[in-house]
Short mmCIF file of C-alpha atoms in Angstrom, two decimals:
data_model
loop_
_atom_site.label_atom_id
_atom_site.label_comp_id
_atom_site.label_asym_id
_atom_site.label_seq_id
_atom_site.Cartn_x
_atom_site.Cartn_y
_atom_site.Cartn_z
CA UNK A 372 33.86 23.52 123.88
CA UNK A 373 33.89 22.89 120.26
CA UNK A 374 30.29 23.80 119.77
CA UNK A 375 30.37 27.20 121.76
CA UNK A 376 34.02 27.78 119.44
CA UNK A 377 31.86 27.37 116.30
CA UNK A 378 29.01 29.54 117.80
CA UNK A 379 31.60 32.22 117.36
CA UNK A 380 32.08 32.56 113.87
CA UNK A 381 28.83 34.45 113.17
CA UNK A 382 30.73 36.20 110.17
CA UNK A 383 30.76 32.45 108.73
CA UNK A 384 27.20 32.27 108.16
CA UNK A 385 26.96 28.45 107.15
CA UNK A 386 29.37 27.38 109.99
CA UNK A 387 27.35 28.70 112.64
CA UNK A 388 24.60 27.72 111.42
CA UNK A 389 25.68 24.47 111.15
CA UNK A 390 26.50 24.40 114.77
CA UNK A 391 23.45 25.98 115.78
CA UNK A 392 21.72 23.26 114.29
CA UNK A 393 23.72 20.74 115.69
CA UNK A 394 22.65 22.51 119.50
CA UNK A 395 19.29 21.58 118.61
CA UNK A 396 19.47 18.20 117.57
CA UNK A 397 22.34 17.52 120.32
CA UNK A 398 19.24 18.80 122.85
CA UNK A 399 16.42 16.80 121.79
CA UNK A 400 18.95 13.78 121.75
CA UNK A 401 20.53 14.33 124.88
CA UNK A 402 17.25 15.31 127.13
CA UNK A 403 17.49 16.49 130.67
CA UNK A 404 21.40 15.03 130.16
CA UNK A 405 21.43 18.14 128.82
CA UNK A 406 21.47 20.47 131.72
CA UNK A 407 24.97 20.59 132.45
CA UNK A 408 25.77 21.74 129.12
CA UNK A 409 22.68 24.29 128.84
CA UNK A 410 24.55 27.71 130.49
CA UNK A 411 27.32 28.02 128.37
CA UNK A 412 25.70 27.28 125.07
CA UNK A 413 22.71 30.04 126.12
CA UNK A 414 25.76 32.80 126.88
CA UNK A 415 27.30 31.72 123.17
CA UNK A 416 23.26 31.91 121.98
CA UNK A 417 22.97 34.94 124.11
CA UNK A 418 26.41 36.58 122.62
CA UNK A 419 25.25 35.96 118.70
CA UNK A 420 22.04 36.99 119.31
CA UNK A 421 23.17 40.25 120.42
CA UNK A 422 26.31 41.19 118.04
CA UNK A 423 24.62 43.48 115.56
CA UNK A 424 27.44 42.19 112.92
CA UNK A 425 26.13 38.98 113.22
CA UNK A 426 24.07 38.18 109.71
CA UNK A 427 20.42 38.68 110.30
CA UNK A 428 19.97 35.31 108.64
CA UNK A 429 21.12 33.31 111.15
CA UNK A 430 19.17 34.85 114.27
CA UNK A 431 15.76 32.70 113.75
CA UNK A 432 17.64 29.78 114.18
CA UNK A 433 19.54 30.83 117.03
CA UNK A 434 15.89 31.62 118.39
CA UNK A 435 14.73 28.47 118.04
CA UNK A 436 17.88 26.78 119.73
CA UNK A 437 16.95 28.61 123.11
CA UNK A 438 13.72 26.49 122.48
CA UNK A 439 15.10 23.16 121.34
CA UNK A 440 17.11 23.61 125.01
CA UNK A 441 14.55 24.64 127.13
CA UNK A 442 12.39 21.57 125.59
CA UNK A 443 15.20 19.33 126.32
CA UNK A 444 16.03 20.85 130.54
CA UNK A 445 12.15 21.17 131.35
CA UNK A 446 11.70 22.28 134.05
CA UNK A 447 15.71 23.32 134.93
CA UNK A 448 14.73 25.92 132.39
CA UNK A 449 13.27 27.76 135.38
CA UNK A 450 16.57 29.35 136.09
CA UNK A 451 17.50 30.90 132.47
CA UNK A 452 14.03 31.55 132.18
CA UNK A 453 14.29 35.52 132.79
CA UNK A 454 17.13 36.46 130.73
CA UNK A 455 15.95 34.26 127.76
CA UNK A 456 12.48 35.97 128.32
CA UNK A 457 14.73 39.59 127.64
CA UNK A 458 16.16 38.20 124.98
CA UNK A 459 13.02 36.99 123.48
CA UNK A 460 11.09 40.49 124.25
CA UNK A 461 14.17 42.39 122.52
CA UNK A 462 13.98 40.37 119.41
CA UNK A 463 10.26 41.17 119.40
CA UNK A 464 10.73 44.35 119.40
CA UNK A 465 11.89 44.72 115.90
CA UNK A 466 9.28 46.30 114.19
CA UNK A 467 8.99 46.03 110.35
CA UNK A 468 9.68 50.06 110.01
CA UNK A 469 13.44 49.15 111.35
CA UNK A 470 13.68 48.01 107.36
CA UNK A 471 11.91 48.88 103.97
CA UNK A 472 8.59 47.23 104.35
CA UNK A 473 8.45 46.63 100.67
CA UNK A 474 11.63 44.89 101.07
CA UNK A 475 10.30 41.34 100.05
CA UNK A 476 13.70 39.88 101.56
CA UNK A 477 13.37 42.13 104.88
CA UNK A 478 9.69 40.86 105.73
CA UNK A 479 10.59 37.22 104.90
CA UNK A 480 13.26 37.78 107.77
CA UNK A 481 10.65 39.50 110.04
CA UNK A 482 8.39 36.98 109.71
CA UNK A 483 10.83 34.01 110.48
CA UNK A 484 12.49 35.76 113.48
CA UNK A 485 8.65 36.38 114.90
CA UNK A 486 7.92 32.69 113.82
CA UNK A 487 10.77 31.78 116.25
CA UNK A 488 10.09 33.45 118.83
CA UNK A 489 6.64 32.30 119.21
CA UNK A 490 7.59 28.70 119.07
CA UNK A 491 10.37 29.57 121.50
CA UNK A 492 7.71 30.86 123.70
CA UNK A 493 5.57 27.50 123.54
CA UNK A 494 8.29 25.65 123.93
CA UNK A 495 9.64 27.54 127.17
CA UNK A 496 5.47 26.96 128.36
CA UNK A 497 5.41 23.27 127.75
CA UNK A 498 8.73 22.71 129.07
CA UNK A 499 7.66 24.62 132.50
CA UNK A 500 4.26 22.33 132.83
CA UNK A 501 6.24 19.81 132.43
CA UNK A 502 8.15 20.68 135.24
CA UNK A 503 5.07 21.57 137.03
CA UNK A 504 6.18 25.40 137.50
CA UNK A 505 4.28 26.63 134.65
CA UNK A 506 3.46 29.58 137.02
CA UNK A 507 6.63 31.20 136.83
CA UNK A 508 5.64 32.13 133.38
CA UNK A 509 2.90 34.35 134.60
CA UNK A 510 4.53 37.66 135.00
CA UNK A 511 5.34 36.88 130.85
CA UNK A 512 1.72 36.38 129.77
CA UNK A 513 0.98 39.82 128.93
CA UNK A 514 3.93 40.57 127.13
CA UNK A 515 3.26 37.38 124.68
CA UNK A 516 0.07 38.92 124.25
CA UNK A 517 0.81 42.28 123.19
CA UNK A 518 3.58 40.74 120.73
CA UNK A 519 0.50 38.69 119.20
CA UNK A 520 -1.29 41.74 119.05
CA UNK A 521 1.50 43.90 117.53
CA UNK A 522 1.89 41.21 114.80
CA UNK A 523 -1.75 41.41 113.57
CA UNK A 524 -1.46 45.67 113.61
CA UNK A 525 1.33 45.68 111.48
CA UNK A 526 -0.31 43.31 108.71
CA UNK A 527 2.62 41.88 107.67
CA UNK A 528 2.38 37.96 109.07
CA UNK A 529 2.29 35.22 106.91
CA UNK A 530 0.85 31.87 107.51
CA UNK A 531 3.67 30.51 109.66
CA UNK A 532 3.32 33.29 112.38
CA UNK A 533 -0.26 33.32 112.41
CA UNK A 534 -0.03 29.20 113.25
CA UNK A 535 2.84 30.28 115.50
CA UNK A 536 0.79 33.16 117.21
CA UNK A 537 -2.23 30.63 117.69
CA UNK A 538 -0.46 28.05 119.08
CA UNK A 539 1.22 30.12 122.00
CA UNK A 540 -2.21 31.57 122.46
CA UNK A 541 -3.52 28.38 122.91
CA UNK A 542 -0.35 27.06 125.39
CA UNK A 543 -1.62 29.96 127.39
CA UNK A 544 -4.61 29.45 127.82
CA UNK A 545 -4.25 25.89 128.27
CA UNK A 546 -1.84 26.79 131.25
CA UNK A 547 -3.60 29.92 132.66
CA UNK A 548 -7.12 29.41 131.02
CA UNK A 549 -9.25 29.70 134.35
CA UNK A 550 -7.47 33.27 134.79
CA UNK A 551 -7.02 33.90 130.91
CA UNK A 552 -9.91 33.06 129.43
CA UNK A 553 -12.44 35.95 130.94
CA UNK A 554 -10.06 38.45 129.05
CA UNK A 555 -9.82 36.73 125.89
CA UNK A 556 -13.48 35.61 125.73
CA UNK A 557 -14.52 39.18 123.90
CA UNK A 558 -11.07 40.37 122.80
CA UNK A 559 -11.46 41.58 119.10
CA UNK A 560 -7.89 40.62 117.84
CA UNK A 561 -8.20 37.46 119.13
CA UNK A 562 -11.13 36.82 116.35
CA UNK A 563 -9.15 39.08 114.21
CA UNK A 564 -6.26 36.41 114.29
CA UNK A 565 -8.49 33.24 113.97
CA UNK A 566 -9.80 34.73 111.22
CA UNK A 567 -5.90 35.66 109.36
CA UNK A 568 -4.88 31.97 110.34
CA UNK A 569 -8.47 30.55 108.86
CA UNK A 570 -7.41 32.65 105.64
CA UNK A 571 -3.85 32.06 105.45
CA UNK A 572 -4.39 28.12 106.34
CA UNK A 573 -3.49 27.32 103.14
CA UNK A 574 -0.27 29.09 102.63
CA UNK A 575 1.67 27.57 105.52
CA UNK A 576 5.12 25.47 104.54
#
């Protein structure tokens, strides 16, 4: 109760993100002891992530919880999957016209909420194998796609989201690859964004 109380002060940037922190690391300590606990934090996730007062700055973070939680459930992550999915999609959605591109700060943000979401992605994929229901992710494949795709169009990535996008490419494919790969095989950003990561290797922190 004390956790979702300090998820609440998203006008206190350092105390929430302080306890959104803390979700993670409680997660990867806790394990699959974690499932009783997993609802409630997602709704006080779910409720920061969608108060537009909220500061930007702490979003990426609260991204990455929904991860560090659906690593820690495996496969019990099955039933949040959908509305984190939403959640994820809607955060993807912000394009880097919604600031001023030449806004050094605003792209830095872009970049780390896409960043998140990626890895929030893979993590939600290796956490369903793991529970051997990797196939309820299917109906999600194309939409992970197109965000990869989006990313490369608006030229704006930076190392970190190019290793993001290729490692959720790769989850993919490692968990759909008979289906997957026939598409991918000739698909021109696909060796548009091996060749930005190849490029960009060197800039990753």
């Amino acid at each position: 109760p004390q956790l979702q109380e300090g998820l609440k002060y998203g006008d206190d940037v350092h105390v929430a993100k302080a306890c959104v922190r803390l979700v993670g690391e409680i997660a990867r300590a806790l394990g699959t002891r974690m499932g009783p606990h997993a609802a409630a934090l997602l709704e006080s996730l779910y409720s920061q992530l969608n108060d537009q007062d909220v500061d930007r700055e702490l979003k990426p973070s609260i991204v990455e919880a929904l991860g560090d939680i659906a690593i820690a459930i495996g496969g019990a992550f099955h039933s949040c999957l959908a509305t984190v999915v939403q959640t994820l999609q809607a955060a993807s959605m912000t394009q880097v016209t919604a600031g001023n591109p030449r806004d050094e700060d605003w792209v830095r943000y872009l970049n780390s909420l896409r960043s998140a979401v990626l890895l929030t992605y893979s993590c939600i994929i290796h956490a369903l194998r793991d529970g051997n229901i990797v196939e309820a992710f299917r109906e999600h494949v194309n939409g992970v796609l197109d965000f990869v795709q989006r990313i490369l169009a608006e030229k704006v990535y930076n190392a970190d989201v190019l290793e993001a996008s290729c490692s959720v490419v790769g989850d993919l494919i490692v968990a759909f690859g008979g289906q997957l790969v026939p598409h991918l095989a000739h698909a021109a950003w696909l060796q548009e964004l091996v060749s930005a990561a190849h490029r960009h290797g060197g800039d990753a922190k």
